[in-house]
Amino acid sequence: MSRYEINGHLFAAEPKPGQCLRTFLRDLEVFGVKKGCDAGDCGACTVWIDGKPFHSCLVPAFRAEGRKVTTIEGLASSGEMHPVQQAFHDAQAFQCGFCAAGMIMTAASMGADQKADLPHALKGNLCRCTGYRSITDALNGKCNIESDVAGKACGTSLPNPFTDDILTGKARYTMDVAMPGMLHLKVLRSPHAHARIVGIDRTAALAVPGVVAVYTWEDVPRRLYSTALHEDHLVDPDDTYMLDNVARFAGQRVAAVVAESEGAAEAGCRAIHVEYEVLPAVFDPVEAMEPGAPLLHDKDVLTKEGNVYCDLKGEIGNIARGFEEAHAIHELTYSTSRVQHVHLETHGSIAWRSEDNRWHVRTSSQGPFAAQKKLCYLMGLKARDLHVFTERVGGGFGGKQEMISEDLVLFAAMKLGRPVKWEWTREDEFLGGTTRHQMTTHVKLGARKDGTLTAMDVRVVSNTGAYGNHGSETLAAAMGSPIAAYRCDNKRGAGYAVYTNMVPGGGFRGYGASQTTFAIECAIDELARLLAIDPMEMRRRNVVRPGDNIESIWQEPSDASFGSYGILECLEIVERELAKGNGVAKPGGDHWAEGTGVALAMLECGPPTEHRSGAEMRLLADGTYHLAVGSSEMGNGITTAHKQMAAAVLGVRATDIAIINADTDRTPYDTGTFASTGTVVAGKAVHIAAEAMRDDILAFASRHTGMDPVQCRLENDAVVCGDKRIPLDALHAAGAKTDHHFAVSRKAYLSPRTIAFNVQGVRLAVHRVTGEIRILHSVHAADIGRPINPMQCRGQLDGAVAMGYGWALTENMVHEAGHMVNPQLRNYRIPAYADTPHTDIFFADTVDSIGPLGAKSQGECGINPVAPAVANALADATGIRFAHLPFTPDRIFAELAEKP
């Protein structure tokens, strides 16, 4: 048996043949070592070997024998954090925290020369959440956190309550558990974009050593459902089976293999023989709408003829008259690309049965309660017999608003009576996860000489892929706020969500509004140029105002309302900052052209359909509080914000409130953490529950002391009634004698919906020959109401803007005949440190009248104006309108070569 020294402890263990160091360490339950790619691309698995950093997924485990291996768990010494860990603590240089361990291990190994060149030094470590700004702050010794003072929780930059666990490797993400008898599940995916399964021979797979079972469409429940997670399941089509005898996209799961190890499960997948009848396929949604196009679904699934799953149409005013009144008309077709969420923690779930005969699913999900309902439907279970929960989720961005990893593990566990685990690979994410919907938008705008819009005509075709999960809801969002953002008496829209033999679209940060915001904001700039009006002034003249009906293309009344209105201030901020400049000049030489662009975005805080959340609070015997909320924490900072909201109402420190979340056994119901609802719905539930808790305490104190209720008040850790001061622990003891429990529960619902605004400004340089783009100045202003935690709000916007730059400049899922040809991080290219410009972020000075404590959402809408601002700056620099994302150098070069 070989001996390994890991974090100062000796282990006697023998790696499996060919095993990498990452999986070897995790087999030894050293869970601080994460998996984001297993290809050396993301750096989440970084460890030290004899003091030098290595991506442990690339190191054969046997090479660590006789050497000192240090992981994040061993970086601290004598109970004190390493200086880099402390720096990450003080700067809060993480959000979901999944990349933090690897980032810290790399940063802690740097010398002075490397710290002076961070773009190069951090090229091997990716972060999808932060936009790298807080990481820069940490490495520059900047402290972003403030003191936790009783009564001043709201508006203070307090640290995440789980900071120490995240930075020392103690935090447990979905896969960070070990169970005796654990089985591993892997799936065989279809190599064809459209094919009927004629036969499956599992004989060879079952003969693979370690394989326990193979399941096909003939074994699983034959019940239609949608993988999308919403409060109202009727908004999504029931068009999906757990496993099907028809594959409708390349990458669809065909069979599930369960084995004693991941290797055996993968070998079992390779050994399955499937006979396919290849069917005609269609990949372009416009072609899919044509008569005679190959049909993806049977009539019992479709609500309409052909491949159009959903269409939305409407008109207000008279569009023909509006164009007759126009002095200038712009008309062009714009398109956006299909992109992946790339949350660094891949999808994964573990299912098992406990001694009380209940089933448990530990999962990485944005909606465990909605997932529980779907699983009960599929498996024929009662809700009381199924427990679904998250612990810590490593990013989501809408990608985990799906039930796509939980069903097969639960089915297998129920069949085999043993725990079953399914951890997705990065390739699984690209081939089998959902994506942002590719949309093509035709825009026609008309305006008078003074810039007043007279007509807006928008036609959207959304490629929903092989299944319609989120297809109608994203289409509704696309036809909603981006059009409603502008005042115009005459508006018309037509939208179509169309089935194709592509990987399914799904929920994605910005949720459909991103795609049409790109098109409309580009069109507004083009119309301004036709009229020789400044693009910023064009927006000021036409942007929606308080008192306006918030209409896009439908005349029906909406529950969307202006809880605060800061868009004009946001425009002013961005205009001021761009005019002021940041001192960064374009590169020298005649080949570089410079341009400036702006774009705005408006987004309702919450989906148009139902959403609800609950919160429960208890006063504990020690005088502190317990808070239970059903929403998921995935780097959105919602647990910190919820603690701060409750603390602000109760007048205590945030640290006086313990919180649990996202657990169908231990927390109240929550639809899910998506569509900007964590603050405005779950936060509202927390707000009113804290008020009820305060009122309950004061009412009991009044009875207990005989004082009038108006003479009683909460003062930090005590109640003051007249001249009597009763510590909360003493009050709790008094309540226990009379069987008073100091426990409250409240529910919140999404209505009315307040509205968030964002404005992005960009100054860039583009090389006329190579097509290279460099961002010189990036400015973002947001109307988010009152920031509960300003540091976290900046972090959310930093991450959203960085993701927007990725969508605009580097990210692209390249498909040939439905097959993705670049399903690896190194070829897909989310922004690395060197790709992510610093963005100056500002908040409008507003207080929202609808959101809890004056706050509204900020994590989602921030991505929407980034790509059109880049496009408008690019047009300003070159005189050419680039109407199709992404703006990769080859596309820029081709256009510039054609129109020099």
mmCIF file of N, CA and C in Angstrom, residues 733-777:
data_model
loop_
_atom_site.group_PDB
_atom_site.id
_atom_site.type_symbol
_atom_site.label_atom_id
_atom_site.label_comp_id
_atom_site.label_asym_id
_atom_site.label_seq_id
_atom_site.Cartn_x
_atom_site.Cartn_y
_atom_site.Cartn_z
ATOM 1 N N ALA A 733 -37.586 32.385 28.277
ATOM 2 C CA ALA A 733 -37.819 31.504 29.431
ATOM 3 C C ALA A 733 -39.189 31.755 30.031
ATOM 4 N N ALA A 734 -39.578 33.029 30.105
ATOM 5 C CA ALA A 734 -40.903 33.352 30.624
ATOM 6 C C ALA A 734 -41.987 32.807 29.706
ATOM 7 N N GLY A 735 -41.756 32.876 28.405
ATOM 8 C CA GLY A 735 -42.729 32.344 27.463
ATOM 9 C C GLY A 735 -42.865 30.833 27.569
ATOM 10 N N ALA A 736 -41.740 30.152 27.834
ATOM 11 C CA ALA A 736 -41.777 28.695 27.949
ATOM 12 C C ALA A 736 -42.681 28.243 29.085
ATOM 13 N N LYS A 737 -42.749 29.043 30.137
ATOM 14 C CA LYS A 737 -43.589 28.682 31.300
ATOM 15 C C LYS A 737 -45.070 28.749 30.962
ATOM 16 N N THR A 738 -45.421 29.548 29.955
ATOM 17 C CA THR A 738 -46.833 29.686 29.567
ATOM 18 C C THR A 738 -47.108 29.035 28.224
ATOM 19 N N ASP A 739 -46.141 28.246 27.741
ATOM 20 C CA ASP A 739 -46.268 27.543 26.472
ATOM 21 C C ASP A 739 -46.388 28.502 25.295
ATOM 22 N N HIS A 740 -45.724 29.661 25.394
ATOM 23 C CA HIS A 740 -45.661 30.596 24.269
ATOM 24 C C HIS A 740 -44.383 30.302 23.491
ATOM 25 N N HIS A 741 -44.498 30.066 22.197
ATOM 26 C CA HIS A 741 -43.384 29.508 21.433
ATOM 27 C C HIS A 741 -42.552 30.536 20.667
ATOM 28 N N PHE A 742 -42.985 31.766 20.581
ATOM 29 C CA PHE A 742 -42.251 32.785 19.824
ATOM 30 C C PHE A 742 -41.879 32.261 18.430
ATOM 31 N N ALA A 743 -42.872 31.820 17.687
ATOM 32 C CA ALA A 743 -42.661 31.303 16.333
ATOM 33 C C ALA A 743 -43.713 31.877 15.407
ATOM 34 N N VAL A 744 -43.284 32.317 14.239
ATOM 35 C CA VAL A 744 -44.204 32.913 13.276
ATOM 36 C C VAL A 744 -43.894 32.382 11.883
ATOM 37 N N SER A 745 -44.880 32.470 11.008
ATOM 38 C CA SER A 745 -44.712 32.066 9.617
ATOM 39 C C SER A 745 -45.500 33.033 8.745
ATOM 40 N N ARG A 746 -44.893 33.429 7.633
ATOM 41 C CA ARG A 746 -45.563 34.326 6.711
ATOM 42 C C ARG A 746 -45.280 33.904 5.270
ATOM 43 N N LYS A 747 -46.201 34.264 4.362
ATOM 44 C CA LYS A 747 -46.058 33.952 2.938
ATOM 45 C C LYS A 747 -46.100 35.239 2.125
ATOM 46 N N ALA A 748 -45.393 35.236 1.017
ATOM 47 C CA ALA A 748 -45.391 36.389 0.115
ATOM 48 C C ALA A 748 -45.658 35.906 -1.305
ATOM 49 N N TYR A 749 -46.305 36.754 -2.068
ATOM 50 C CA TYR A 749 -46.681 36.434 -3.444
ATOM 51 C C TYR A 749 -46.173 37.521 -4.385
ATOM 52 N N LEU A 750 -45.948 37.132 -5.608
ATOM 53 C CA LEU A 750 -45.364 38.051 -6.582
ATOM 54 C C LEU A 750 -46.453 38.889 -7.239
ATOM 55 N N SER A 751 -46.868 39.938 -6.606
ATOM 56 C CA SER A 751 -47.754 40.913 -7.245
ATOM 57 C C SER A 751 -47.996 42.041 -6.254
ATOM 58 N N PRO A 752 -47.866 43.290 -6.700
ATOM 59 C CA PRO A 752 -47.437 43.702 -8.032
ATOM 60 C C PRO A 752 -45.941 43.465 -8.226
ATOM 61 N N ARG A 753 -45.516 43.570 -9.468
ATOM 62 C CA ARG A 753 -44.105 43.393 -9.796
ATOM 63 C C ARG A 753 -43.476 44.760 -10.047
ATOM 64 N N THR A 754 -42.434 45.065 -9.287
ATOM 65 C CA THR A 754 -41.717 46.296 -9.536
ATOM 66 C C THR A 754 -40.784 46.116 -10.732
ATOM 67 N N ILE A 755 -40.147 47.196 -11.164
ATOM 68 C CA ILE A 755 -39.359 47.178 -12.405
ATOM 69 C C ILE A 755 -37.952 47.697 -12.137
ATOM 70 N N ALA A 756 -36.963 46.970 -12.635
ATOM 71 C CA ALA A 756 -35.562 47.381 -12.516
ATOM 72 C C ALA A 756 -35.091 47.984 -13.833
ATOM 73 N N PHE A 757 -34.133 48.910 -13.734
ATOM 74 C CA PHE A 757 -33.541 49.547 -14.913
ATOM 75 C C PHE A 757 -32.021 49.438 -14.837
ATOM 76 N N ASN A 758 -31.408 49.283 -15.991
ATOM 77 C CA ASN A 758 -29.952 49.246 -16.084
ATOM 78 C C ASN A 758 -29.498 49.953 -17.342
ATOM 79 N N VAL A 759 -28.352 50.622 -17.263
ATOM 80 C CA VAL A 759 -27.764 51.280 -18.422
ATOM 81 C C VAL A 759 -26.290 50.914 -18.479
ATOM 82 N N GLN A 760 -25.822 50.537 -19.663
ATOM 83 C CA GLN A 760 -24.423 50.176 -19.870
ATOM 84 C C GLN A 760 -23.803 51.142 -20.871
ATOM 85 N N GLY A 761 -22.611 51.605 -20.560
ATOM 86 C CA GLY A 761 -21.831 52.412 -21.483
ATOM 87 C C GLY A 761 -20.512 51.742 -21.790
ATOM 88 N N VAL A 762 -20.089 51.793 -23.048
ATOM 89 C CA VAL A 762 -18.859 51.133 -23.483
ATOM 90 C C VAL A 762 -18.076 52.059 -24.410
ATOM 91 N N ARG A 763 -16.784 52.170 -24.165
ATOM 92 C CA ARG A 763 -15.861 52.761 -25.132
ATOM 93 C C ARG A 763 -14.864 51.674 -25.499
ATOM 94 N N LEU A 764 -14.701 51.431 -26.768
ATOM 95 C CA LEU A 764 -13.844 50.325 -27.198
ATOM 96 C C LEU A 764 -12.967 50.737 -28.368
ATOM 97 N N ALA A 765 -11.981 49.897 -28.625
ATOM 98 C CA ALA A 765 -11.149 50.015 -29.820
ATOM 99 C C ALA A 765 -11.251 48.715 -30.596
ATOM 100 N N VAL A 766 -11.312 48.834 -31.922
ATOM 101 C CA VAL A 766 -11.368 47.658 -32.784
ATOM 102 C C VAL A 766 -10.268 47.768 -33.825
ATOM 103 N N HIS A 767 -9.564 46.681 -34.047
ATOM 104 C CA HIS A 767 -8.485 46.652 -35.037
ATOM 105 C C HIS A 767 -9.091 46.401 -36.409
ATOM 106 N N ARG A 768 -8.839 47.306 -37.318
ATOM 107 C CA ARG A 768 -9.485 47.253 -38.631
ATOM 108 C C ARG A 768 -9.052 46.043 -39.460
ATOM 109 N N VAL A 769 -7.906 45.460 -39.137
ATOM 110 C CA VAL A 769 -7.397 44.340 -39.931
ATOM 111 C C VAL A 769 -7.726 43.002 -39.275
ATOM 112 N N THR A 770 -7.413 42.862 -37.998
ATOM 113 C CA THR A 770 -7.590 41.575 -37.326
ATOM 114 C C THR A 770 -8.984 41.380 -36.754
ATOM 115 N N GLY A 771 -9.724 42.470 -36.538
ATOM 116 C CA GLY A 771 -11.040 42.362 -35.916
ATOM 117 C C GLY A 771 -11.001 42.258 -34.408
ATOM 118 N N GLU A 772 -9.820 42.384 -33.804
ATOM 119 C CA GLU A 772 -9.714 42.326 -32.349
ATOM 120 C C GLU A 772 -10.434 43.517 -31.715
ATOM 121 N N ILE A 773 -11.137 43.247 -30.600
ATOM 122 C CA ILE A 773 -11.840 44.298 -29.852
ATOM 123 C C ILE A 773 -11.238 44.403 -28.465
ATOM 124 N N ARG A 774 -10.970 45.617 -28.043
ATOM 125 C CA ARG A 774 -10.507 45.868 -26.675
ATOM 126 C C ARG A 774 -11.454 46.859 -26.008
ATOM 127 N N ILE A 775 -11.924 46.485 -24.831
ATOM 128 C CA ILE A 775 -12.797 47.373 -24.068
ATOM 129 C C ILE A 775 -11.917 48.364 -23.307
ATOM 130 N N LEU A 776 -12.104 49.640 -23.584
ATOM 131 C CA LEU A 776 -11.294 50.686 -22.958
ATOM 132 C C LEU A 776 -11.959 51.267 -21.712
ATOM 133 N N HIS A 777 -13.268 51.353 -21.721
ATOM 134 C CA HIS A 777 -13.998 51.938 -20.593
ATOM 135 C C HIS A 777 -15.362 51.273 -20.516
#
